[in-house]
PDB file of C-alpha atoms in Angstrom:
ATOM      1  CA  GLY A   1      81.504 121.808  94.532  1.00 53.00           C
ATOM      2  CA  ALA A   2      81.257 124.775  96.406  1.00 78.00           C
ATOM      3  CA  GLY A   3      77.514 124.436  97.705  1.00 93.00           C
ATOM      4  CA  VAL A   4      74.234 122.896  96.589  1.00 96.00           C
ATOM      5  CA  SER A   5      73.473 122.971  93.523  1.00 97.00           C
ATOM      6  CA  GLN A   6      69.848 122.166  92.245  1.00 97.00           C
ATOM      7  CA  SER A   7      68.235 122.125  88.385  1.00 97.00           C
ATOM      8  CA  PRO A   8      66.227 123.137  87.186  1.00 97.00           C
ATOM      9  CA  SER A   9      66.205 126.263  88.921  1.00 96.00           C
ATOM     10  CA  ASN A  10      62.180 126.607  87.452  1.00 97.00           C
ATOM     11  CA  LYS A  11      60.542 123.997  85.409  1.00 97.00           C
ATOM     12  CA  VAL A  12      56.777 124.773  84.159  1.00 98.00           C
ATOM     13  CA  THR A  13      54.945 121.195  83.608  1.00 97.00           C
ATOM     14  CA  GLU A  14      51.556 120.279  82.116  1.00 97.00           C
ATOM     15  CA  LYS A  15      49.314 118.508  84.980  1.00 97.00           C
ATOM     16  CA  GLY A  16      49.749 114.711  84.238  1.00 97.00           C
ATOM     17  CA  LYS A  17      53.233 115.124  83.118  1.00 98.00           C
ATOM     18  CA  ASP A  18      56.065 113.799  84.848  1.00 98.00           C
ATOM     19  CA  VAL A  19      58.962 115.753  86.403  1.00 98.00           C
ATOM     20  CA  GLU A  20      62.590 114.682  87.534  1.00 98.00           C
ATOM     21  CA  LEU A  21      64.336 117.490  89.871  1.00 98.00           C
ATOM     22  CA  ARG A  22      67.898 116.966  90.532  1.00 98.00           C
ATOM     23  CA  CYS A  23      70.487 117.807  93.598  1.00 98.00           C
ATOM     24  CA  ASP A  24      74.282 117.861  94.027  1.00 97.00           C
ATOM     25  CA  PRO A  25      75.120 117.835  97.786  1.00 95.00           C
ATOM     26  CA  ILE A  26      78.379 119.459  99.150  1.00 93.00           C
ATOM     27  CA  SER A  27      81.138 117.476  98.313  1.00 90.00           C
ATOM     28  CA  GLY A  28      81.356 114.807 101.346  1.00 87.00           C
ATOM     29  CA  HIS A  29      78.009 115.510 102.768  1.00 88.00           C
ATOM     30  CA  THR A  30      76.577 112.006 103.673  1.00 87.00           C
ATOM     31  CA  ALA A  31      73.163 113.419 104.540  1.00 89.00           C
ATOM     32  CA  LEU A  32      70.583 114.682 102.251  1.00 93.00           C
ATOM     33  CA  TYR A  33      67.307 115.938 102.497  1.00 94.00           C
ATOM     34  CA  TRP A  34      64.290 117.163 100.418  1.00 97.00           C
ATOM     35  CA  TYR A  35      62.264 119.952 101.512  1.00 97.00           C
ATOM     36  CA  ARG A  36      59.263 121.670  99.565  1.00 97.00           C
ATOM     37  CA  GLN A  37      58.074 125.236 100.116  1.00 94.00           C
ATOM     38  CA  SER A  38      54.609 126.105  98.665  1.00 90.00           C
ATOM     39  CA  LEU A  39      53.939 130.186  98.052  1.00 81.00           C
ATOM     40  CA  GLY A  40      54.464 131.856 101.520  1.00 75.00           C
ATOM     41  CA  GLN A  41      54.389 128.855 103.537  1.00 80.00           C
ATOM     42  CA  GLY A  42      57.166 126.861 105.900  1.00 87.00           C
ATOM     43  CA  LEU A  43      59.461 124.206 104.963  1.00 93.00           C
ATOM     44  CA  GLU A  44      57.881 120.691 104.669  1.00 94.00           C
ATOM     45  CA  PHE A  45      59.931 117.644 105.266  1.00 93.00           C
ATOM     46  CA  LEU A  46      59.703 115.209 102.417  1.00 96.00           C
ATOM     47  CA  ILE A  47      62.582 112.717 102.842  1.00 95.00           C
ATOM     48  CA  TYR A  48      65.936 112.402 103.875  1.00 90.00           C
ATOM     49  CA  PHE A  49      69.058 110.495 102.822  1.00 92.00           C
ATOM     50  CA  GLN A  50      71.942 108.813 105.140  1.00 88.00           C
ATOM     51  CA  GLY A  51      74.407 108.052 101.936  1.00 89.00           C
ATOM     52  CA  ASN A  52      72.119 105.725  99.322  1.00 91.00           C
ATOM     53  CA  SER A  53      69.526 104.634 101.936  1.00 90.00           C
ATOM     54  CA  ALA A  54      66.116 106.778 102.816  1.00 89.00           C
ATOM     55  CA  PRO A  55      65.500 105.946 106.531  1.00 84.00           C
ATOM     56  CA  ASP A  56      62.536 108.278 106.391  1.00 86.00           C
ATOM     57  CA  LYS A  57      60.170 108.758 103.541  1.00 89.00           C
ATOM     58  CA  SER A  58      57.629 109.877 105.882  1.00 89.00           C
ATOM     59  CA  GLY A  59      56.978 113.622 104.343  1.00 92.00           C
ATOM     60  CA  LEU A  60      56.414 112.042 100.785  1.00 95.00           C
ATOM     61  CA  PRO A  61      52.706 113.550 100.119  1.00 93.00           C
ATOM     62  CA  SER A  62      51.714 110.246  97.822  1.00 93.00           C
ATOM     63  CA  ASP A  63      52.905 107.609  95.697  1.00 94.00           C
ATOM     64  CA  ARG A  64      53.360 109.769  93.091  1.00 97.00           C
ATOM     65  CA  PHE A  65      56.749 111.082  94.522  1.00 97.00           C
ATOM     66  CA  SER A  66      59.767 109.022  94.854  1.00 97.00           C
ATOM     67  CA  ALA A  67      63.476 109.872  95.225  1.00 97.00           C
ATOM     68  CA  GLU A  68      66.673 108.444  94.961  1.00 96.00           C
ATOM     69  CA  ARG A  69      70.257 108.927  95.575  1.00 96.00           C
ATOM     70  CA  THR A  70      73.114 107.055  93.900  1.00 89.00           C
ATOM     71  CA  GLY A  71      76.800 107.074  94.778  1.00 88.00           C
ATOM     72  CA  GLY A  72      76.511 108.801  97.784  1.00 83.00           C
ATOM     73  CA  SER A  73      76.221 111.978  96.342  1.00 92.00           C
ATOM     74  CA  VAL A  74      73.331 112.909  93.579  1.00 96.00           C
ATOM     75  CA  SER A  75      69.822 112.888  94.454  1.00 97.00           C
ATOM     76  CA  THR A  76      66.805 112.885  92.252  1.00 98.00           C
ATOM     77  CA  LEU A  77      63.160 113.468  93.246  1.00 98.00           C
ATOM     78  CA  THR A  78      60.947 112.595  90.625  1.00 98.00           C
ATOM     79  CA  ILE A  79      56.934 113.328  90.400  1.00 98.00           C
ATOM     80  CA  GLN A  80      54.426 111.433  88.402  1.00 98.00           C
ATOM     81  CA  ARG A  81      51.448 112.571  86.802  1.00 98.00           C
ATOM     82  CA  THR A  82      51.925 116.068  88.398  1.00 98.00           C
ATOM     83  CA  GLN A  83      49.100 117.934  90.024  1.00 97.00           C
ATOM     84  CA  GLN A  84      48.444 121.585  90.222  1.00 96.00           C
ATOM     85  CA  GLU A  85      49.027 121.485  93.716  1.00 95.00           C
ATOM     86  CA  ASP A  86      52.487 119.934  93.654  1.00 96.00           C
ATOM     87  CA  SER A  87      53.255 123.959  92.671  1.00 97.00           C
ATOM     88  CA  ALA A  88      56.017 124.534  95.078  1.00 97.00           C
ATOM     89  CA  VAL A  89      59.987 125.127  95.626  1.00 96.00           C
ATOM     90  CA  TYR A  90      61.700 122.059  96.070  1.00 98.00           C
ATOM     91  CA  LEU A  91      64.669 122.642  98.191  1.00 97.00           C
ATOM     92  CA  CYS A  92      67.251 120.410  98.622  1.00 97.00           C
ATOM     93  CA  ALA A  93      69.743 120.354 101.988  1.00 95.00           C
ATOM     94  CA  SER A  94      72.803 118.931 102.979  1.00 93.00           C
ATOM     95  CA  SER A  95      74.878 118.126 106.277  1.00 88.00           C
ATOM     96  CA  SER A  96      78.113 116.115 107.215  1.00 81.00           C
ATOM     97  CA  PRO A  97      77.742 114.464 110.266  1.00 70.00           C
ATOM     98  CA  ARG A  98      81.480 115.642 111.272  1.00 67.00           C
ATOM     99  CA  GLY A  99      83.231 118.613 111.634  1.00 55.00           C
ATOM    100  CA  VAL A 100      82.904 122.029 113.228  1.00 49.00           C
ATOM    101  CA  ASN A 101      79.423 122.570 111.337  1.00 54.00           C
ATOM    102  CA  THR A 102      78.446 119.125 112.963  1.00 64.00           C
ATOM    103  CA  GLY A 103      74.412 118.621 111.482  1.00 70.00           C
ATOM    104  CA  GLU A 104      73.665 121.998 109.907  1.00 85.00           C
ATOM    105  CA  LEU A 105      71.938 121.744 106.793  1.00 90.00           C
ATOM    106  CA  PHE A 106      73.358 124.009 103.695  1.00 93.00           C
ATOM    107  CA  PHE A 107      70.462 124.466 101.205  1.00 95.00           C
ATOM    108  CA  GLY A 108      70.423 125.374  97.182  1.00 96.00           C
ATOM    109  CA  GLU A 109      68.570 127.563  95.745  1.00 95.00           C
ATOM    110  CA  GLY A 110      66.065 125.746  95.024  1.00 96.00           C
ATOM    111  CA  SER A 111      63.752 124.099  91.757  1.00 97.00           C
ATOM    112  CA  ARG A 112      60.668 126.044  91.432  1.00 96.00           C
ATOM    113  CA  LEU A 113      58.062 124.078  89.963  1.00 98.00           C
ATOM    114  CA  THR A 114      55.014 125.485  88.138  1.00 97.00           C
ATOM    115  CA  VAL A 115      51.931 122.296  87.037  1.00 97.00           C
ATOM    116  CA  LEU A 116      49.796 124.165  84.691  1.00 96.00           C
TER     117      LEU A 116
ATOM    118  CA  GLY B   1      55.780 113.000 115.292  1.00 82.00           C
ATOM    119  CA  GLU B   2      57.420 116.022 116.009  1.00 88.00           C
ATOM    120  CA  ASN B   3      55.180 119.134 115.991  1.00 92.00           C
ATOM    121  CA  VAL B   4      56.463 122.844 115.734  1.00 96.00           C
ATOM    122  CA  GLU B   5      54.456 126.147 116.104  1.00 96.00           C
ATOM    123  CA  GLN B   6      56.007 129.652 115.680  1.00 97.00           C
ATOM    124  CA  HIS B   7      54.266 132.744 116.859  1.00 97.00           C
ATOM    125  CA  PRO B   8      53.766 135.499 115.217  1.00 97.00           C
ATOM    126  CA  SER B   9      53.271 135.022 111.699  1.00 95.00           C
ATOM    127  CA  THR B  10      54.205 138.716 110.990  1.00 97.00           C
ATOM    128  CA  LEU B  11      56.372 141.074 112.775  1.00 98.00           C
ATOM    129  CA  SER B  12      56.905 144.884 112.206  1.00 98.00           C
ATOM    130  CA  VAL B  13      59.352 146.990 113.903  1.00 97.00           C
ATOM    131  CA  GLN B  14      61.025 150.354 113.829  1.00 97.00           C
ATOM    132  CA  GLU B  15      64.792 150.279 113.361  1.00 97.00           C
ATOM    133  CA  GLY B  16      66.425 149.588 116.919  1.00 97.00           C
ATOM    134  CA  ASP B  17      63.691 148.016 118.233  1.00 97.00           C
ATOM    135  CA  SER B  18      63.899 144.115 119.425  1.00 98.00           C
ATOM    136  CA  ALA B  19      62.395 141.259 117.937  1.00 98.00           C
ATOM    137  CA  VAL B  20      61.069 138.205 119.464  1.00 98.00           C
ATOM    138  CA  ILE B  21      59.680 135.309 117.347  1.00 98.00           C
ATOM    139  CA  LYS B  22      58.820 131.813 119.602  1.00 98.00           C
ATOM    140  CA  CYS B  23      58.312 128.736 118.914  1.00 98.00           C
ATOM    141  CA  THR B  24      56.713 125.659 120.845  1.00 98.00           C
ATOM    142  CA  TYR B  25      57.728 121.781 119.860  1.00 97.00           C
ATOM    143  CA  SER B  26      55.834 118.505 120.788  1.00 96.00           C
ATOM    144  CA  ASP B  27      58.517 116.060 120.759  1.00 93.00           C
ATOM    145  CA  SER B  28      60.211 115.661 124.492  1.00 93.00           C
ATOM    146  CA  ALA B  29      63.071 113.895 122.818  1.00 91.00           C
ATOM    147  CA  SER B  30      63.923 116.409 120.632  1.00 92.00           C
ATOM    148  CA  ASN B  31      67.455 117.846 121.602  1.00 90.00           C
ATOM    149  CA  TYR B  32      68.446 120.293 118.842  1.00 89.00           C
ATOM    150  CA  PHE B  33      66.772 124.080 117.679  1.00 94.00           C
ATOM    151  CA  PRO B  34      68.262 125.746 114.865  1.00 94.00           C
ATOM    152  CA  TRP B  35      66.955 129.167 113.516  1.00 97.00           C
ATOM    153  CA  TYR B  36      67.063 130.057 109.545  1.00 97.00           C
ATOM    154  CA  LYS B  37      66.742 133.321 107.669  1.00 97.00           C
ATOM    155  CA  GLN B  38      65.561 133.521 104.104  1.00 95.00           C
ATOM    156  CA  GLU B  39      65.704 136.612 102.538  1.00 95.00           C
ATOM    157  CA  LEU B  40      63.450 137.049  99.658  1.00 91.00           C
ATOM    158  CA  GLY B  41      64.117 134.352  96.834  1.00 88.00           C
ATOM    159  CA  LYS B  42      66.983 133.228  98.720  1.00 92.00           C
ATOM    160  CA  ARG B  43      67.854 129.520 100.241  1.00 94.00           C
ATOM    161  CA  PRO B  44      67.531 129.503 104.016  1.00 94.00           C
ATOM    162  CA  GLN B  45      70.459 130.001 105.925  1.00 95.00           C
ATOM    163  CA  LEU B  46      71.577 128.850 109.547  1.00 94.00           C
ATOM    164  CA  ILE B  47      71.929 131.946 112.090  1.00 96.00           C
ATOM    165  CA  ILE B  48      72.343 130.618 115.126  1.00 95.00           C
ATOM    166  CA  ASP B  49      71.442 127.002 116.913  1.00 93.00           C
ATOM    167  CA  ILE B  50      71.037 125.544 120.369  1.00 92.00           C
ATOM    168  CA  ARG B  51      71.387 122.243 121.997  1.00 88.00           C
ATOM    169  CA  SER B  52      69.239 120.717 124.886  1.00 83.00           C
ATOM    170  CA  ASN B  53      72.268 120.723 127.259  1.00 83.00           C
ATOM    171  CA  VAL B  54      72.081 124.914 127.324  1.00 83.00           C
ATOM    172  CA  GLY B  55      69.223 127.476 127.817  1.00 90.00           C
ATOM    173  CA  GLU B  56      70.639 130.397 126.120  1.00 94.00           C
ATOM    174  CA  LYS B  57      73.112 131.374 123.286  1.00 93.00           C
ATOM    175  CA  LYS B  58      74.057 134.514 122.237  1.00 95.00           C
ATOM    176  CA  ASP B  59      76.075 135.833 118.725  1.00 94.00           C
ATOM    177  CA  GLN B  60      76.150 139.861 118.776  1.00 95.00           C
ATOM    178  CA  ARG B  61      73.024 140.750 117.910  1.00 97.00           C
ATOM    179  CA  ILE B  62      70.912 137.636 118.347  1.00 98.00           C
ATOM    180  CA  ALA B  63      70.293 135.208 121.309  1.00 97.00           C
ATOM    181  CA  VAL B  64      68.065 131.982 121.426  1.00 97.00           C
ATOM    182  CA  THR B  65      66.713 130.790 124.625  1.00 97.00           C
ATOM    183  CA  LEU B  66      65.223 127.226 125.376  1.00 96.00           C
ATOM    184  CA  ASN B  67      63.193 126.006 128.132  1.00 95.00           C
ATOM    185  CA  LYS B  68      63.187 122.377 128.104  1.00 93.00           C
ATOM    186  CA  THR B  69      60.339 122.199 130.689  1.00 93.00           C
ATOM    187  CA  ALA B  70      57.803 123.785 128.494  1.00 94.00           C
ATOM    188  CA  LYS B  71      59.207 122.924 125.225  1.00 95.00           C
ATOM    189  CA  HIS B  72      59.850 126.372 124.002  1.00 95.00           C
ATOM    190  CA  PHE B  73      62.741 128.094 122.077  1.00 97.00           C
ATOM    191  CA  SER B  74      62.446 131.970 121.556  1.00 98.00           C
ATOM    192  CA  LEU B  75      64.453 133.955 118.988  1.00 98.00           C
ATOM    193  CA  HIS B  76      65.656 137.641 120.250  1.00 98.00           C
ATOM    194  CA  ILE B  77      67.091 140.125 118.160  1.00 98.00           C
ATOM    195  CA  THR B  78      68.622 143.591 119.539  1.00 97.00           C
ATOM    196  CA  GLU B  79      69.161 146.696 117.640  1.00 97.00           C
ATOM    197  CA  THR B  80      66.992 145.452 114.767  1.00 98.00           C
ATOM    198  CA  GLN B  81      68.405 146.938 110.989  1.00 97.00           C
ATOM    199  CA  PRO B  82      66.654 147.121 107.851  1.00 96.00           C
ATOM    200  CA  GLU B  83      68.836 143.688 106.665  1.00 96.00           C
ATOM    201  CA  ASP B  84      67.384 142.083 109.625  1.00 97.00           C
ATOM    202  CA  SER B  85      63.893 142.336 107.271  1.00 97.00           C
ATOM    203  CA  ALA B  86      63.568 138.577 106.390  1.00 97.00           C
ATOM    204  CA  VAL B  87      61.402 135.713 106.932  1.00 96.00           C
ATOM    205  CA  TYR B  88      62.700 133.641 110.205  1.00 97.00           C
ATOM    206  CA  PHE B  89      62.336 130.118 110.801  1.00 97.00           C
ATOM    207  CA  CYS B  90      62.495 128.000 113.577  1.00 97.00           C
ATOM    208  CA  ALA B  91      62.843 124.014 113.756  1.00 95.00           C
ATOM    209  CA  ALA B  92      63.528 120.848 116.014  1.00 94.00           C
ATOM    210  CA  SER B  93      65.230 117.646 115.774  1.00 89.00           C
ATOM    211  CA  LYS B  94      66.261 114.610 117.372  1.00 83.00           C
ATOM    212  CA  SER B  95      70.072 115.191 116.199  1.00 71.00           C
ATOM    213  CA  SER B  96      71.916 111.984 116.129  1.00 66.00           C
ATOM    214  CA  GLY B  97      75.409 111.801 114.781  1.00 59.00           C
ATOM    215  CA  GLY B  98      74.823 114.964 112.656  1.00 56.00           C
ATOM    216  CA  TYR B  99      71.929 113.567 110.505  1.00 71.00           C
ATOM    217  CA  ASN B 100      68.982 116.210 111.488  1.00 74.00           C
ATOM    218  CA  LYS B 101      65.781 115.509 110.435  1.00 84.00           C
ATOM    219  CA  LEU B 102      64.533 119.152 110.975  1.00 90.00           C
ATOM    220  CA  ILE B 103      60.861 119.757 111.243  1.00 92.00           C
ATOM    221  CA  PHE B 104      60.017 123.546 110.419  1.00 95.00           C
ATOM    222  CA  GLY B 105      58.066 126.335 111.918  1.00 95.00           C
ATOM    223  CA  ALA B 106      55.539 127.982 109.532  1.00 94.00           C
ATOM    224  CA  GLY B 107      57.984 131.210 109.198  1.00 96.00           C
ATOM    225  CA  THR B 108      57.982 134.357 110.573  1.00 97.00           C
ATOM    226  CA  ARG B 109      58.026 137.453 108.163  1.00 96.00           C
ATOM    227  CA  LEU B 110      59.958 140.178 110.021  1.00 98.00           C
ATOM    228  CA  ALA B 111      60.015 143.613 108.310  1.00 98.00           C
ATOM    229  CA  VAL B 112      62.182 146.614 110.137  1.00 97.00           C
ATOM    230  CA  HIS B 113      61.493 149.715 109.421  1.00 96.00           C
ATOM    231  CA  PRO B 114      63.953 152.793 108.662  1.00 92.00           C
TER     232      PRO B 114
END
């Protein structure tokens, strides 16, 4: 696609429920990143993928958070047993290791998660 | 791991004035320093970046300077306009083959008043 696509754009859930957030990166981008942005805060690194493997998962807040990427394309971020402190905007970005814009992260619009 | 500090958290200027935002980083191995602009309700977008082999880079009204010895870098916006109002984030990473695990600063909310 033309840009990074994320779904859902908004998700309201009850505490204790599981949620899945989806990211469809720019075609051909081998690197994919997940960040979390709490209200009025900065961008907190969660995890990144090179192809289907995740060399760095150090930012995942707890074992309730997991992510996978299949076919070197779409990625899913799963949050189990959601808590109110998980409420935030989850941003996905992708980048290409080649070309004029080497290394530039292209962000999606984000998925706003609200845990009641 | 890398830690990026950003100041100020808010900045208010009159249209036409200059704005300066400063960041420091902790990992001396970091070699890539981008700046992202996030307008209200929008996605962050890259506005300028600098690599560790240069000390300054300019693009029209914006410029970035890097002091590797002191481990700090700054964003300069001249002749500010109301459309410059946004949150600006600095970031640092050890770029490797185009893969950039960016560590962001907390952001600066810039308000440009007409």
